[in-house]
């Protein structure tokens, strides 16, 4: 088989990936899917324990991870402009790395979300334990309901999926703004409990920037990277 035949077959496969798909997401949906992916459970649920381990240096870790996340999203954006596709970045792996590269990247991505999805569903069940309305309800029941809800949204029409993602991301953005406002007030004025002052001296008096050393900060780095998971969905949604 000649190289021309192989190239022709690859082109036909790339075209077949986009057949029978319609583009139902608007620009605002895609934008908020990316924003919502950057502020997921890795930030809301995991930030407290990471801050306890890494100390104030956690902000530096988030900045470093955010820089590399920006590069990844920028690269994916270039690929989307080059050739929009419904096959996600696996389609690009097939084009530039061959079938083996597409196979490996596709299954690795599946495993990432298979395990990450479990973490997200578990986080939902943990959140609800702080609400009195769910008092006495086993966590596995809440997790099952959340999983069925997510499944229903993903099986629905694309426009409904986009709207759900859009408003869910807006809620998370609003929560972040509220957190920042409360945190700024606490640092500028007084601890909410009124028992002690907060400020820069709280850092210097409790171990400094790295209270448990650099190794402890490096240990939490994978969790920091996990907080940016789902940013790559902008390439999938844009196709």
PDB file of C-alpha atoms in Angstrom:
ATOM      1  CA  UNK A   1       0.000   0.000   0.000  1.00  0.00           C
ATOM      2  CA  UNK A   2       1.449   3.344  -1.049  1.00  0.00           C
ATOM      3  CA  UNK A   3       1.830   6.381   1.185  1.00  0.00           C
ATOM      4  CA  UNK A   4      -0.790   8.154  -0.948  1.00  0.00           C
ATOM      5  CA  UNK A   5      -3.333   5.437  -0.164  1.00  0.00           C
ATOM      6  CA  UNK A   6      -2.563   5.637   3.565  1.00  0.00           C
ATOM      7  CA  UNK A   7      -2.899   9.415   3.552  1.00  0.00           C
ATOM      8  CA  UNK A   8      -6.164   9.191   1.622  1.00  0.00           C
ATOM      9  CA  UNK A   9      -7.528   6.660   4.115  1.00  0.00           C
ATOM     10  CA  UNK A  10      -6.540   8.860   7.046  1.00  0.00           C
ATOM     11  CA  UNK A  11      -8.265  11.866   5.497  1.00  0.00           C
ATOM     12  CA  UNK A  12     -11.420   9.824   4.947  1.00  0.00           C
ATOM     13  CA  UNK A  13     -11.365   8.721   8.590  1.00  0.00           C
ATOM     14  CA  UNK A  14     -11.001  12.305   9.796  1.00  0.00           C
ATOM     15  CA  UNK A  15     -13.975  13.356   7.680  1.00  0.00           C
ATOM     16  CA  UNK A  16     -16.058  10.418   8.931  1.00  0.00           C
ATOM     17  CA  UNK A  17     -15.527  11.558  12.540  1.00  0.00           C
ATOM     18  CA  UNK A  18     -17.651  14.648  11.939  1.00  0.00           C
ATOM     19  CA  UNK A  19     -20.496  12.990  10.055  1.00  0.00           C
ATOM     20  CA  UNK A  20     -23.991  13.028  11.615  1.00  0.00           C
ATOM     21  CA  UNK A  21     -22.984  15.675  14.169  1.00  0.00           C
ATOM     22  CA  UNK A  22     -24.536  19.129  14.454  1.00  0.00           C
ATOM     23  CA  UNK A  23     -23.054  22.188  16.137  1.00  0.00           C
ATOM     24  CA  UNK A  24     -25.537  23.210  18.829  1.00  0.00           C
ATOM     25  CA  UNK A  25     -23.285  25.060  21.285  1.00  0.00           C
ATOM     26  CA  UNK A  26     -22.973  28.826  21.261  1.00  0.00           C
ATOM     27  CA  UNK A  27     -19.803  30.796  21.941  1.00  0.00           C
ATOM     28  CA  UNK A  28     -20.941  31.667  25.472  1.00  0.00           C
ATOM     29  CA  UNK A  29     -21.485  27.972  26.222  1.00  0.00           C
ATOM     30  CA  UNK A  30     -17.958  27.084  25.130  1.00  0.00           C
ATOM     31  CA  UNK A  31     -16.435  29.963  27.088  1.00  0.00           C
ATOM     32  CA  UNK A  32     -18.191  29.052  30.322  1.00  0.00           C
ATOM     33  CA  UNK A  33     -17.416  25.348  29.894  1.00  0.00           C
ATOM     34  CA  UNK A  34     -13.737  26.303  29.922  1.00  0.00           C
ATOM     35  CA  UNK A  35     -14.158  28.651  32.896  1.00  0.00           C
ATOM     36  CA  UNK A  36     -16.208  26.095  34.815  1.00  0.00           C
ATOM     37  CA  UNK A  37     -13.572  23.457  34.199  1.00  0.00           C
ATOM     38  CA  UNK A  38     -10.928  25.649  35.805  1.00  0.00           C
ATOM     39  CA  UNK A  39     -12.879  26.059  39.044  1.00  0.00           C
ATOM     40  CA  UNK A  40     -14.138  22.570  39.759  1.00  0.00           C
ATOM     41  CA  UNK A  41     -14.077  20.370  42.836  1.00  0.00           C
ATOM     42  CA  UNK A  42     -10.285  20.433  42.845  1.00  0.00           C
ATOM     43  CA  UNK A  43     -10.522  24.064  43.939  1.00  0.00           C
ATOM     44  CA  UNK A  44     -13.619  24.072  46.151  1.00  0.00           C
ATOM     45  CA  UNK A  45     -13.124  20.821  48.046  1.00  0.00           C
ATOM     46  CA  UNK A  46      -9.394  20.201  47.866  1.00  0.00           C
ATOM     47  CA  UNK A  47      -7.977  23.684  48.424  1.00  0.00           C
ATOM     48  CA  UNK A  48      -8.354  23.562  52.220  1.00  0.00           C
ATOM     49  CA  UNK A  49      -6.281  20.426  52.778  1.00  0.00           C
ATOM     50  CA  UNK A  50      -3.678  21.568  50.246  1.00  0.00           C
ATOM     51  CA  UNK A  51      -3.392  24.940  51.960  1.00  0.00           C
ATOM     52  CA  UNK A  52      -2.866  23.178  55.268  1.00  0.00           C
ATOM     53  CA  UNK A  53       0.013  21.171  53.767  1.00  0.00           C
ATOM     54  CA  UNK A  54       1.652  23.643  51.384  1.00  0.00           C
ATOM     55  CA  UNK A  55       0.873  26.882  53.208  1.00  0.00           C
ATOM     56  CA  UNK A  56       0.798  30.215  51.353  1.00  0.00           C
ATOM     57  CA  UNK A  57       3.098  28.730  48.703  1.00  0.00           C
ATOM     58  CA  UNK A  58      -0.032  27.040  47.359  1.00  0.00           C
ATOM     59  CA  UNK A  59      -0.851  30.293  45.552  1.00  0.00           C
ATOM     60  CA  UNK A  60       2.450  30.005  43.665  1.00  0.00           C
ATOM     61  CA  UNK A  61       1.657  26.397  42.730  1.00  0.00           C
ATOM     62  CA  UNK A  62      -1.740  27.410  41.370  1.00  0.00           C
ATOM     63  CA  UNK A  63      -0.096  30.195  39.364  1.00  0.00           C
ATOM     64  CA  UNK A  64       2.464  27.797  37.862  1.00  0.00           C
ATOM     65  CA  UNK A  65      -0.169  25.195  37.008  1.00  0.00           C
ATOM     66  CA  UNK A  66      -2.396  27.922  35.596  1.00  0.00           C
ATOM     67  CA  UNK A  67       0.407  29.117  33.318  1.00  0.00           C
ATOM     68  CA  UNK A  68       0.860  25.659  31.818  1.00  0.00           C
ATOM     69  CA  UNK A  69      -2.916  25.217  31.601  1.00  0.00           C
ATOM     70  CA  UNK A  70      -3.041  28.440  29.593  1.00  0.00           C
ATOM     71  CA  UNK A  71      -0.436  27.073  27.185  1.00  0.00           C
ATOM     72  CA  UNK A  72      -2.408  23.844  26.743  1.00  0.00           C
ATOM     73  CA  UNK A  73      -5.681  25.669  26.097  1.00  0.00           C
ATOM     74  CA  UNK A  74      -3.967  28.081  23.718  1.00  0.00           C
ATOM     75  CA  UNK A  75      -2.517  25.153  21.769  1.00  0.00           C
ATOM     76  CA  UNK A  76      -5.915  23.452  21.638  1.00  0.00           C
ATOM     77  CA  UNK A  77      -7.439  26.705  20.445  1.00  0.00           C
ATOM     78  CA  UNK A  78      -4.952  26.841  17.582  1.00  0.00           C
ATOM     79  CA  UNK A  79      -5.867  23.276  16.633  1.00  0.00           C
ATOM     80  CA  UNK A  80      -9.581  24.076  16.715  1.00  0.00           C
ATOM     81  CA  UNK A  81      -9.025  27.042  14.403  1.00  0.00           C
ATOM     82  CA  UNK A  82      -6.884  24.855  12.150  1.00  0.00           C
ATOM     83  CA  UNK A  83      -9.567  22.140  11.862  1.00  0.00           C
ATOM     84  CA  UNK A  84     -12.730  22.061  13.998  1.00  0.00           C
ATOM     85  CA  UNK A  85     -13.676  18.459  14.725  1.00  0.00           C
ATOM     86  CA  UNK A  86     -16.183  16.496  16.776  1.00  0.00           C
ATOM     87  CA  UNK A  87     -13.527  13.899  17.565  1.00  0.00           C
ATOM     88  CA  UNK A  88     -11.908  16.019  20.305  1.00  0.00           C
ATOM     89  CA  UNK A  89      -8.136  16.188  20.558  1.00  0.00           C
ATOM     90  CA  UNK A  90      -7.963  12.455  19.777  1.00  0.00           C
ATOM     91  CA  UNK A  91      -8.683  13.447  16.195  1.00  0.00           C
ATOM     92  CA  UNK A  92      -5.628  15.688  16.213  1.00  0.00           C
ATOM     93  CA  UNK A  93      -3.544  12.910  17.736  1.00  0.00           C
ATOM     94  CA  UNK A  94      -4.674  10.657  14.882  1.00  0.00           C
ATOM     95  CA  UNK A  95      -3.668  13.245  12.300  1.00  0.00           C
ATOM     96  CA  UNK A  96      -0.258  14.165  13.703  1.00  0.00           C
ATOM     97  CA  UNK A  97       0.763  11.091  15.718  1.00  0.00           C
ATOM     98  CA  UNK A  98      -0.930   8.287  13.846  1.00  0.00           C
ATOM     99  CA  UNK A  99      -3.453   5.672  14.869  1.00  0.00           C
ATOM    100  CA  UNK A 100      -1.366   4.382  17.788  1.00  0.00           C
ATOM    101  CA  UNK A 101      -1.027   7.862  19.251  1.00  0.00           C
ATOM    102  CA  UNK A 102      -4.780   8.383  18.947  1.00  0.00           C
ATOM    103  CA  UNK A 103      -5.459   5.019  20.584  1.00  0.00           C
ATOM    104  CA  UNK A 104      -3.224   5.742  23.578  1.00  0.00           C
ATOM    105  CA  UNK A 105      -4.394   9.332  24.101  1.00  0.00           C
ATOM    106  CA  UNK A 106      -8.046   8.334  23.742  1.00  0.00           C
ATOM    107  CA  UNK A 107      -7.915   5.571  26.331  1.00  0.00           C
ATOM    108  CA  UNK A 108      -5.772   7.632  28.695  1.00  0.00           C
ATOM    109  CA  UNK A 109      -8.335  10.420  28.508  1.00  0.00           C
ATOM    110  CA  UNK A 110     -11.124   7.936  29.183  1.00  0.00           C
ATOM    111  CA  UNK A 111      -9.319   6.612  32.265  1.00  0.00           C
ATOM    112  CA  UNK A 112      -8.680  10.143  33.525  1.00  0.00           C
ATOM    113  CA  UNK A 113     -12.379  10.974  33.435  1.00  0.00           C
ATOM    114  CA  UNK A 114     -13.442   7.568  34.696  1.00  0.00           C
ATOM    115  CA  UNK A 115     -11.437   8.179  37.872  1.00  0.00           C
ATOM    116  CA  UNK A 116     -11.969  11.940  37.975  1.00  0.00           C
ATOM    117  CA  UNK A 117     -15.705  11.489  37.585  1.00  0.00           C
ATOM    118  CA  UNK A 118     -15.747   9.270  40.657  1.00  0.00           C
ATOM    119  CA  UNK A 119     -13.984  12.013  42.613  1.00  0.00           C
ATOM    120  CA  UNK A 120     -16.446  14.656  41.419  1.00  0.00           C
ATOM    121  CA  UNK A 121     -19.515  12.568  42.258  1.00  0.00           C
ATOM    122  CA  UNK A 122     -18.047  11.803  45.680  1.00  0.00           C
ATOM    123  CA  UNK A 123     -17.477  15.527  46.208  1.00  0.00           C
ATOM    124  CA  UNK A 124     -21.154  16.225  45.511  1.00  0.00           C
ATOM    125  CA  UNK A 125     -22.141  13.714  48.187  1.00  0.00           C
ATOM    126  CA  UNK A 126     -19.704  15.312  50.650  1.00  0.00           C
ATOM    127  CA  UNK A 127     -21.055  18.816  49.983  1.00  0.00           C
ATOM    128  CA  UNK A 128     -24.627  17.784  50.725  1.00  0.00           C
ATOM    129  CA  UNK A 129     -23.667  16.509  54.178  1.00  0.00           C
ATOM    130  CA  UNK A 130     -23.374  20.159  55.267  1.00  0.00           C
ATOM    131  CA  UNK A 131     -27.056  20.778  54.449  1.00  0.00           C
ATOM    132  CA  UNK A 132     -29.632  19.885  57.063  1.00  0.00           C
ATOM    133  CA  UNK A 133     -32.097  18.797  54.382  1.00  0.00           C
ATOM    134  CA  UNK A 134     -29.814  15.864  53.545  1.00  0.00           C
ATOM    135  CA  UNK A 135     -29.233  14.892  57.156  1.00  0.00           C
ATOM    136  CA  UNK A 136     -29.555  11.146  57.528  1.00  0.00           C
ATOM    137  CA  UNK A 137     -29.367  10.496  53.777  1.00  0.00           C
ATOM    138  CA  UNK A 138     -26.524   8.059  52.958  1.00  0.00           C
ATOM    139  CA  UNK A 139     -23.790   9.538  50.791  1.00  0.00           C
ATOM    140  CA  UNK A 140     -24.081   6.764  48.218  1.00  0.00           C
ATOM    141  CA  UNK A 141     -27.702   7.692  47.516  1.00  0.00           C
ATOM    142  CA  UNK A 142     -26.758  11.317  46.883  1.00  0.00           C
ATOM    143  CA  UNK A 143     -23.859  10.177  44.701  1.00  0.00           C
ATOM    144  CA  UNK A 144     -26.184   7.904  42.703  1.00  0.00           C
ATOM    145  CA  UNK A 145     -28.691  10.710  42.155  1.00  0.00           C
ATOM    146  CA  UNK A 146     -25.908  13.065  41.067  1.00  0.00           C
ATOM    147  CA  UNK A 147     -24.541  10.456  38.659  1.00  0.00           C
ATOM    148  CA  UNK A 148     -27.975   9.874  37.109  1.00  0.00           C
ATOM    149  CA  UNK A 149     -28.479  13.635  36.754  1.00  0.00           C
ATOM    150  CA  UNK A 150     -25.143  14.046  34.981  1.00  0.00           C
ATOM    151  CA  UNK A 151     -25.960  11.084  32.741  1.00  0.00           C
ATOM    152  CA  UNK A 152     -29.342  12.571  31.837  1.00  0.00           C
ATOM    153  CA  UNK A 153     -27.788  15.925  30.952  1.00  0.00           C
ATOM    154  CA  UNK A 154     -25.179  14.266  28.742  1.00  0.00           C
ATOM    155  CA  UNK A 155     -27.842  12.206  26.960  1.00  0.00           C
ATOM    156  CA  UNK A 156     -30.056  15.234  26.336  1.00  0.00           C
ATOM    157  CA  UNK A 157     -29.893  17.588  23.364  1.00  0.00           C
ATOM    158  CA  UNK A 158     -26.704  19.582  22.957  1.00  0.00           C
ATOM    159  CA  UNK A 159     -28.414  22.924  23.582  1.00  0.00           C
ATOM    160  CA  UNK A 160     -29.725  21.734  26.960  1.00  0.00           C
ATOM    161  CA  UNK A 161     -26.289  20.431  27.880  1.00  0.00           C
ATOM    162  CA  UNK A 162     -24.771  23.785  26.939  1.00  0.00           C
ATOM    163  CA  UNK A 163     -27.281  25.773  28.983  1.00  0.00           C
ATOM    164  CA  UNK A 164     -26.772  23.545  32.021  1.00  0.00           C
ATOM    165  CA  UNK A 165     -23.003  23.901  31.786  1.00  0.00           C
ATOM    166  CA  UNK A 166     -23.320  27.649  31.299  1.00  0.00           C
ATOM    167  CA  UNK A 167     -25.431  28.322  34.387  1.00  0.00           C
ATOM    168  CA  UNK A 168     -23.536  25.826  36.539  1.00  0.00           C
ATOM    169  CA  UNK A 169     -20.316  27.633  35.651  1.00  0.00           C
ATOM    170  CA  UNK A 170     -21.943  30.983  36.457  1.00  0.00           C
ATOM    171  CA  UNK A 171     -22.862  29.689  39.916  1.00  0.00           C
ATOM    172  CA  UNK A 172     -19.263  28.610  40.505  1.00  0.00           C
ATOM    173  CA  UNK A 173     -17.943  31.983  39.360  1.00  0.00           C
ATOM    174  CA  UNK A 174     -20.355  33.755  41.722  1.00  0.00           C
ATOM    175  CA  UNK A 175     -19.205  31.513  44.577  1.00  0.00           C
ATOM    176  CA  UNK A 176     -15.557  32.360  43.839  1.00  0.00           C
ATOM    177  CA  UNK A 177     -16.345  36.092  43.890  1.00  0.00           C
ATOM    178  CA  UNK A 178     -18.090  35.708  47.259  1.00  0.00           C
ATOM    179  CA  UNK A 179     -15.152  33.716  48.650  1.00  0.00           C
ATOM    180  CA  UNK A 180     -12.703  36.392  47.502  1.00  0.00           C
ATOM    181  CA  UNK A 181     -14.811  39.165  49.017  1.00  0.00           C
ATOM    182  CA  UNK A 182     -15.034  37.392  52.383  1.00  0.00           C
ATOM    183  CA  UNK A 183     -11.332  36.559  52.341  1.00  0.00           C
ATOM    184  CA  UNK A 184     -10.347  40.132  51.506  1.00  0.00           C
ATOM    185  CA  UNK A 185     -12.567  41.474  54.279  1.00  0.00           C
ATOM    186  CA  UNK A 186     -11.087  39.001  56.756  1.00  0.00           C
ATOM    187  CA  UNK A 187      -7.507  39.937  55.905  1.00  0.00           C
ATOM    188  CA  UNK A 188      -8.200  43.666  55.904  1.00  0.00           C
ATOM    189  CA  UNK A 189     -10.267  43.822  59.082  1.00  0.00           C
ATOM    190  CA  UNK A 190     -10.629  41.059  61.619  1.00  0.00           C
ATOM    191  CA  UNK A 191     -11.256  37.348  61.821  1.00  0.00           C
ATOM    192  CA  UNK A 192     -14.991  36.749  61.345  1.00  0.00           C
ATOM    193  CA  UNK A 193     -15.176  35.217  64.805  1.00  0.00           C
ATOM    194  CA  UNK A 194     -13.733  38.420  66.257  1.00  0.00           C
ATOM    195  CA  UNK A 195     -11.209  36.505  68.362  1.00  0.00           C
ATOM    196  CA  UNK A 196      -7.970  37.486  66.660  1.00  0.00           C
ATOM    197  CA  UNK A 197      -6.576  39.732  63.977  1.00  0.00           C
ATOM    198  CA  UNK A 198      -5.666  38.371  60.562  1.00  0.00           C
ATOM    199  CA  UNK A 199      -2.923  39.703  58.344  1.00  0.00           C
ATOM    200  CA  UNK A 200       0.584  39.150  57.054  1.00  0.00           C
ATOM    201  CA  UNK A 201       1.796  38.407  60.568  1.00  0.00           C
ATOM    202  CA  UNK A 202      -0.309  35.241  60.524  1.00  0.00           C
ATOM    203  CA  UNK A 203       2.055  33.902  57.846  1.00  0.00           C
ATOM    204  CA  UNK A 204       5.299  34.853  59.559  1.00  0.00           C
ATOM    205  CA  UNK A 205       4.129  33.509  62.912  1.00  0.00           C
ATOM    206  CA  UNK A 206       3.044  30.125  61.548  1.00  0.00           C
ATOM    207  CA  UNK A 207       5.997  28.784  59.600  1.00  0.00           C
ATOM    208  CA  UNK A 208       6.269  31.305  56.789  1.00  0.00           C
ATOM    209  CA  UNK A 209       5.590  30.691  53.108  1.00  0.00           C
ATOM    210  CA  UNK A 210       6.541  26.999  53.298  1.00  0.00           C
ATOM    211  CA  UNK A 211       5.483  25.838  56.780  1.00  0.00           C
ATOM    212  CA  UNK A 212       6.128  22.149  56.009  1.00  0.00           C
ATOM    213  CA  UNK A 213       8.955  22.520  53.522  1.00  0.00           C
ATOM    214  CA  UNK A 214       9.260  22.328  49.752  1.00  0.00           C
ATOM    215  CA  UNK A 215       8.691  18.566  49.584  1.00  0.00           C
ATOM    216  CA  UNK A 216       5.240  18.933  51.149  1.00  0.00           C
ATOM    217  CA  UNK A 217       4.370  21.575  48.565  1.00  0.00           C
ATOM    218  CA  UNK A 218       5.497  19.318  45.711  1.00  0.00           C
ATOM    219  CA  UNK A 219       3.366  16.471  47.066  1.00  0.00           C
ATOM    220  CA  UNK A 220       0.169  18.511  46.643  1.00  0.00           C
ATOM    221  CA  UNK A 221       1.103  19.587  43.102  1.00  0.00           C
ATOM    222  CA  UNK A 222      -0.891  16.773  41.389  1.00  0.00           C
ATOM    223  CA  UNK A 223      -3.985  17.940  43.249  1.00  0.00           C
ATOM    224  CA  UNK A 224      -3.350  21.482  42.044  1.00  0.00           C
ATOM    225  CA  UNK A 225      -3.103  20.250  38.457  1.00  0.00           C
ATOM    226  CA  UNK A 226      -6.348  18.298  38.950  1.00  0.00           C
ATOM    227  CA  UNK A 227      -8.080  21.573  39.786  1.00  0.00           C
ATOM    228  CA  UNK A 228      -7.565  22.663  36.169  1.00  0.00           C
ATOM    229  CA  UNK A 229      -9.009  19.467  34.703  1.00  0.00           C
ATOM    230  CA  UNK A 230     -11.758  19.991  32.094  1.00  0.00           C
ATOM    231  CA  UNK A 231     -10.114  23.037  30.532  1.00  0.00           C
ATOM    232  CA  UNK A 232      -9.401  20.842  27.525  1.00  0.00           C
ATOM    233  CA  UNK A 233     -13.145  20.430  27.004  1.00  0.00           C
ATOM    234  CA  UNK A 234     -13.143  23.701  25.106  1.00  0.00           C
ATOM    235  CA  UNK A 235     -11.610  21.835  22.165  1.00  0.00           C
ATOM    236  CA  UNK A 236     -14.270  19.125  22.356  1.00  0.00           C
ATOM    237  CA  UNK A 237     -17.124  21.619  22.678  1.00  0.00           C
ATOM    238  CA  UNK A 238     -15.812  23.876  19.907  1.00  0.00           C
ATOM    239  CA  UNK A 239     -15.833  20.979  17.425  1.00  0.00           C
TER     240      UNK A 239
END
